[in-house]
GROMACS .gro file of C-alpha atoms in nm:
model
  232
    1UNK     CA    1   3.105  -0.589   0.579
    2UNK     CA    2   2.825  -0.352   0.465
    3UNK     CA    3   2.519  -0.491   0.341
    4UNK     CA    4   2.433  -0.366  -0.006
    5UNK     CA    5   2.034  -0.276  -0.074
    6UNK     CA    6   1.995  -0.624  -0.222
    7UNK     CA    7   2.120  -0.830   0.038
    8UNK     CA    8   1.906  -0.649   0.328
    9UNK     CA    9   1.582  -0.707   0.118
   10UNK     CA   10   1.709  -1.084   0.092
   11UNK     CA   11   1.754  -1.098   0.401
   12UNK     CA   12   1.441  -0.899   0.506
   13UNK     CA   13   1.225  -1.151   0.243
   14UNK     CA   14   1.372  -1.437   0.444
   15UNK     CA   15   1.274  -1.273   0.792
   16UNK     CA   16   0.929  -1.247   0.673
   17UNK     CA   17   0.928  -1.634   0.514
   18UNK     CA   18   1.002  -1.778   0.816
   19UNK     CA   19   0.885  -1.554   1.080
   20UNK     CA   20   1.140  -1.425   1.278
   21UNK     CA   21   1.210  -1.045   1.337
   22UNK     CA   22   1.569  -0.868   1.334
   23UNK     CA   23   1.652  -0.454   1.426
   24UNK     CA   24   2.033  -0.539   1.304
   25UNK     CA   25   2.032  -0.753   0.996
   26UNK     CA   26   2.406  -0.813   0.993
   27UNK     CA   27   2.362  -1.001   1.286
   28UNK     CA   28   2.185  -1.257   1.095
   29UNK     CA   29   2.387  -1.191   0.794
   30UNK     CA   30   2.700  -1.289   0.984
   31UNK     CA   31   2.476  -1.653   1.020
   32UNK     CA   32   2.511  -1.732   0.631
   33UNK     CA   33   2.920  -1.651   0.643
   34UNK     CA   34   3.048  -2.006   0.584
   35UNK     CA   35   3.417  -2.066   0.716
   36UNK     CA   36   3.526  -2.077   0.349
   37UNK     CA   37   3.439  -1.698   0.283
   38UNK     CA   38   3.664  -1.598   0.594
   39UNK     CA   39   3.928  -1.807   0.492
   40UNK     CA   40   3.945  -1.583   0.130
   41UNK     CA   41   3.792  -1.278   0.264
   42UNK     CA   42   4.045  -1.103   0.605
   43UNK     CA   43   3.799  -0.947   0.831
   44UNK     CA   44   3.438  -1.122   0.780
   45UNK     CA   45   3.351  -1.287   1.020
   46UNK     CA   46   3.219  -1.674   1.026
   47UNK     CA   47   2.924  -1.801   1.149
   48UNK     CA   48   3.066  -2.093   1.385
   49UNK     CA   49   3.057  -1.935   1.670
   50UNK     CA   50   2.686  -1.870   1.636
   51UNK     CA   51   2.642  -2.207   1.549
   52UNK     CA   52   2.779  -2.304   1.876
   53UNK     CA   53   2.563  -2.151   2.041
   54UNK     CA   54   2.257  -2.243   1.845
   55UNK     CA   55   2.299  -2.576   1.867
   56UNK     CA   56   2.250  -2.575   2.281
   57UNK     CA   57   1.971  -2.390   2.178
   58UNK     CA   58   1.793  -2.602   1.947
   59UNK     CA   59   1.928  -2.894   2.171
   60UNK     CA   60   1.742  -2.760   2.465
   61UNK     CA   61   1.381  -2.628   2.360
   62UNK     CA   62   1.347  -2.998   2.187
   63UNK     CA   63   1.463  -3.157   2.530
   64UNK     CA   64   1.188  -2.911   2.682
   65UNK     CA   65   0.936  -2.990   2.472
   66UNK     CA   66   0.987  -3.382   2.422
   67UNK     CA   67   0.965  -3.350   2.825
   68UNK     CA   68   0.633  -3.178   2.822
   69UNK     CA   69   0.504  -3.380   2.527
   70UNK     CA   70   0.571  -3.731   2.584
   71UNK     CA   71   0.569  -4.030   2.875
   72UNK     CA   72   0.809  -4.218   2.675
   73UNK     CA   73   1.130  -4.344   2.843
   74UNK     CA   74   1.397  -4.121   2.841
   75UNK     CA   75   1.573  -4.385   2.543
   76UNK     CA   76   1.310  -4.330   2.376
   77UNK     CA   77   1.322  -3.951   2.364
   78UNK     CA   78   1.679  -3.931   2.316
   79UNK     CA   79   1.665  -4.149   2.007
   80UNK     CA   80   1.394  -3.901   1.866
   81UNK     CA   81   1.599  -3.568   2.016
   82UNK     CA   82   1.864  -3.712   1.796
   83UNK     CA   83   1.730  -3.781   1.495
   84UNK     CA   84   1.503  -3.470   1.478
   85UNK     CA   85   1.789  -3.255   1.549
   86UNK     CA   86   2.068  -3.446   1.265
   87UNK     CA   87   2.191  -3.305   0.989
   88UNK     CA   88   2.018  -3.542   0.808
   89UNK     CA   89   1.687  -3.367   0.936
   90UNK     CA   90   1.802  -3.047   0.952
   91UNK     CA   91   1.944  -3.011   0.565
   92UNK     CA   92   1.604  -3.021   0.404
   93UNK     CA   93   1.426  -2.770   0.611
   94UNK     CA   94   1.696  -2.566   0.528
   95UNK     CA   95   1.624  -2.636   0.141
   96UNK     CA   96   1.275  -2.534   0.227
   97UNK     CA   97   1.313  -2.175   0.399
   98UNK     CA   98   1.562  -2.118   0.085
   99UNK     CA   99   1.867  -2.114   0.338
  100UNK     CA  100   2.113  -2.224   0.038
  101UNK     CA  101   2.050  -1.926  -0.181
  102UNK     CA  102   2.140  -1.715   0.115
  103UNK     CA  103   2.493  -1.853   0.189
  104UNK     CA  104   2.817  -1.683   0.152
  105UNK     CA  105   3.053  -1.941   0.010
  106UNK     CA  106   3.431  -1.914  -0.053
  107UNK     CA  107   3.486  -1.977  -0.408
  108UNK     CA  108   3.628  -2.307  -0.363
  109UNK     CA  109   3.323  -2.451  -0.140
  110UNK     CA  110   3.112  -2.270  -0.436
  111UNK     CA  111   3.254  -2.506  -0.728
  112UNK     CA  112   3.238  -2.782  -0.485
  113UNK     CA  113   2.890  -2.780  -0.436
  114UNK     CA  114   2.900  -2.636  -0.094
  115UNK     CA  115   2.567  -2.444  -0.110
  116UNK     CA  116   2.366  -2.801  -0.104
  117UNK     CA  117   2.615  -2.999   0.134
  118UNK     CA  118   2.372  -3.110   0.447
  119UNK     CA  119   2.624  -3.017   0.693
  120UNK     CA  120   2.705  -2.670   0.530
  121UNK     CA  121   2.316  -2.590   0.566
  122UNK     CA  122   2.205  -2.782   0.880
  123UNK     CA  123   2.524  -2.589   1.070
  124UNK     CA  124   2.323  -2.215   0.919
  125UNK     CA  125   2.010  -2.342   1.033
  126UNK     CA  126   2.208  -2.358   1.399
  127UNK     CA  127   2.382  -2.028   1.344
  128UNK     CA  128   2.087  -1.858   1.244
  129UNK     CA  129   1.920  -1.995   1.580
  130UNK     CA  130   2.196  -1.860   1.764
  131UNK     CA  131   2.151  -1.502   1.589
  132UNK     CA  132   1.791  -1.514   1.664
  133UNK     CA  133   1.847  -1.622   2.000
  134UNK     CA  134   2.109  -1.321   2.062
  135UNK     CA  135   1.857  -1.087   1.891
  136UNK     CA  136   1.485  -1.131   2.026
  137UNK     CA  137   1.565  -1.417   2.355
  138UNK     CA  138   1.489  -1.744   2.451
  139UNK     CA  139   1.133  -1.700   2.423
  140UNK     CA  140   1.122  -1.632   2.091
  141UNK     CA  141   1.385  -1.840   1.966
  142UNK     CA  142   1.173  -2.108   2.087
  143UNK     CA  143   0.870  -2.002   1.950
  144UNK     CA  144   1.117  -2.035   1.568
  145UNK     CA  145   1.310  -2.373   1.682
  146UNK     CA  146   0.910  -2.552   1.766
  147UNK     CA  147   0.790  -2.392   1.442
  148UNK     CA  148   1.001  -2.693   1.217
  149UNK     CA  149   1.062  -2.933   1.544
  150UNK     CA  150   0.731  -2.957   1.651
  151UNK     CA  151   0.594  -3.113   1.341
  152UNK     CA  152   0.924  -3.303   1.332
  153UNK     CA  153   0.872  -3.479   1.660
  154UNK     CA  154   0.528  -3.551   1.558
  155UNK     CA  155   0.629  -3.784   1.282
  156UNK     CA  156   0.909  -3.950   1.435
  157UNK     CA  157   0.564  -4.048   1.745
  158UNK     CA  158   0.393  -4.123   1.447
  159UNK     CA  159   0.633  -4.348   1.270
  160UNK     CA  160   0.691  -4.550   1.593
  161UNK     CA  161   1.031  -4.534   1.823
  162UNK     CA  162   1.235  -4.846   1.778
  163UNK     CA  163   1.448  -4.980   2.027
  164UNK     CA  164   1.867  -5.053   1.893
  165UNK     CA  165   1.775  -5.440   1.991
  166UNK     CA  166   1.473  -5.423   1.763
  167UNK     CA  167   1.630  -5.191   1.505
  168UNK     CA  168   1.925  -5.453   1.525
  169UNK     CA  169   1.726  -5.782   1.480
  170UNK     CA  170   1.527  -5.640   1.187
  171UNK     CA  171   1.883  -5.560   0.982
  172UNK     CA  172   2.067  -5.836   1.109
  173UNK     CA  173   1.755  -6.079   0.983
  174UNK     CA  174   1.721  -5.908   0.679
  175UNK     CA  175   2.121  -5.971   0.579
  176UNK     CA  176   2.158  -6.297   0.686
  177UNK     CA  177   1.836  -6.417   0.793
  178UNK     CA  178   1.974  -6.509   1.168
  179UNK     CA  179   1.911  -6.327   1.496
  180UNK     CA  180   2.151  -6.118   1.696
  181UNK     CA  181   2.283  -6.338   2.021
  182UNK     CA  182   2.329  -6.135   2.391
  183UNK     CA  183   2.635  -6.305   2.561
  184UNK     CA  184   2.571  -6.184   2.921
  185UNK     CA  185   2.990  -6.158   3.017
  186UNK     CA  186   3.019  -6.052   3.359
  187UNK     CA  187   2.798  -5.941   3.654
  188UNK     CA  188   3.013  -5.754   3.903
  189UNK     CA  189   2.909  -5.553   4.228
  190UNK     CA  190   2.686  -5.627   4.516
  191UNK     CA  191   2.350  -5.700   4.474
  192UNK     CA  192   2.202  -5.350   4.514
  193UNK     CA  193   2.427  -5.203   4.304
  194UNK     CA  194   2.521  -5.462   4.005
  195UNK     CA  195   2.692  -5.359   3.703
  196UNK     CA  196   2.628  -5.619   3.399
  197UNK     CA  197   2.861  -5.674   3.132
  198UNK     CA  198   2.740  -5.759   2.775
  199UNK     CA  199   2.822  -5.856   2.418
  200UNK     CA  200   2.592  -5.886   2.077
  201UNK     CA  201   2.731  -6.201   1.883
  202UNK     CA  202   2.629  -6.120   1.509
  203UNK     CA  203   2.781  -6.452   1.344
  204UNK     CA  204   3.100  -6.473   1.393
  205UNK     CA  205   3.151  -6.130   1.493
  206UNK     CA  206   3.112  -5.988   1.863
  207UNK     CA  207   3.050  -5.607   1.968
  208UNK     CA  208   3.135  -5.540   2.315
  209UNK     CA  209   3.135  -5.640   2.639
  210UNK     CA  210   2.917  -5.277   2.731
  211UNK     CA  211   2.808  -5.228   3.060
  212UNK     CA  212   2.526  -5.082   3.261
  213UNK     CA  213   2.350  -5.128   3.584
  214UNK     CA  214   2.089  -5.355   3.417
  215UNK     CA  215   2.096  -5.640   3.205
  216UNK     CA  216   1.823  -5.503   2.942
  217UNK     CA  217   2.026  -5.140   2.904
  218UNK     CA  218   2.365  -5.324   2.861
  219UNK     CA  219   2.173  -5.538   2.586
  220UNK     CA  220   2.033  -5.209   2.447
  221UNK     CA  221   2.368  -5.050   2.446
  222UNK     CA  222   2.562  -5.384   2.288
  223UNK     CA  223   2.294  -5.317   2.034
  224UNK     CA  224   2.390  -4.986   1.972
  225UNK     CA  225   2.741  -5.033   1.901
  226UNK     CA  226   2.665  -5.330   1.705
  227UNK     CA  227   2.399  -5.061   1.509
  228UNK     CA  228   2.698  -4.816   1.444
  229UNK     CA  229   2.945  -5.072   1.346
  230UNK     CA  230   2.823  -5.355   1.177
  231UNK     CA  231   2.828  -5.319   0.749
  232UNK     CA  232   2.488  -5.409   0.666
   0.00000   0.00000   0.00000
């Protein structure tokens, strides 16, 4: 699909917002085609294959730089690496570099309010990584990706990282004013190589037995599962 004069200045405007530099702008054109438009439109291609590929992208210069940034265990930076990187994070930055104006909707996901749907704009953010990343490398894609991450990651060290048992106690006090109970269920293997077997009790319901190769990560794990299954 040809880009008209308007849409390359758009696009161009957008470049020069957010920094990022592009010889062929349907390449990063073919980042705002949402599924929707190829589904009413034969020929234009979608953006979900760049989003594929942006999201090991994005996945791996956060990895990279939580690594060179932080001593924290690597719980800790995995809990950050995935909130950081959500669509619940993503969405707004999105908002702010004016990523919904930019979208090519089917008409349908138009009249449903597809242009401010967090996953609609958190999976362009990706594709538009993976555009970048096929135009100018992984250098410079990295250089983009750090530009909203870095600060990102700052506030998440800044807020504090809580554990799933802590994160757990605090909700499960704050409902019912009791505290979480570890059931330790098994312990199986020799004694260099033990695997321990654990359940949360949360009144009268139970969340696991989970294992892991030490009592404190099976706890951590119970947790986890009680975290993403329990109605608080």
């Amino acid at each position: 699909m040809e880009l008209t004069k308007e849409r390359k200045k758009q696009l161009s405007d957008f470049c020069n917002r957010v920094g990022l530099s592009f010889k062929n702008l349907e390449h990063l054109d073919q980042a705002f085609h949402h599924r929707s438009l190829t589904n009413e439109q034969k020929g234009v291609k979608n953006n979900e294959r760049l989003e594929f590929l942006g999201d090991s992208v994005l996945g791996m210069v956060t990895a990279s730089f939580l690594y060179k940034n932080s001593d924290n265990p690597e719980g800790d930076l995995a809990k950050i690496k995935s909130s950081v990187v959500s669509e619940k994070a993503l969405a707004p930055v999105a908002l702010r570099f004016g990523i919904d104006k930019l979208l090519l909707l089917g008409h349908g996901e138009e009249m449903s309010g597809g242009r401010k749907k967090p996953a609609i704009l958190a999976d362009c953010m990706e594709a538009i990584i993976g555009a970048y990343y096929l135009e100018a490398g992984y250098k410079n894609a990295e250089k983009y990706v750090l530009s909203f991450i870095a600060p990102a990651v700052e506030e998440a060290f800044s807020d504090g990282v809580k554990d799933y048992k802590t994160q757990l106690q605090e909700k499960f006090q704050k409902k019912t004013k009791q505290c979480p109970k570890y059931e330790l269920v098994s312990k199986t293997g020799p004694d260099h190589d033990q695997t321990f077997n654990v359940c949360v009790h949360l009144g009268a319901k139970c969340f696991g037995p989970v294992s892991a190769k030490s009592k404190k990560e099976a706890e951590q794990q119970a947790a986890k599962l009680a975290l993403d299954n329990y109605e608080f």
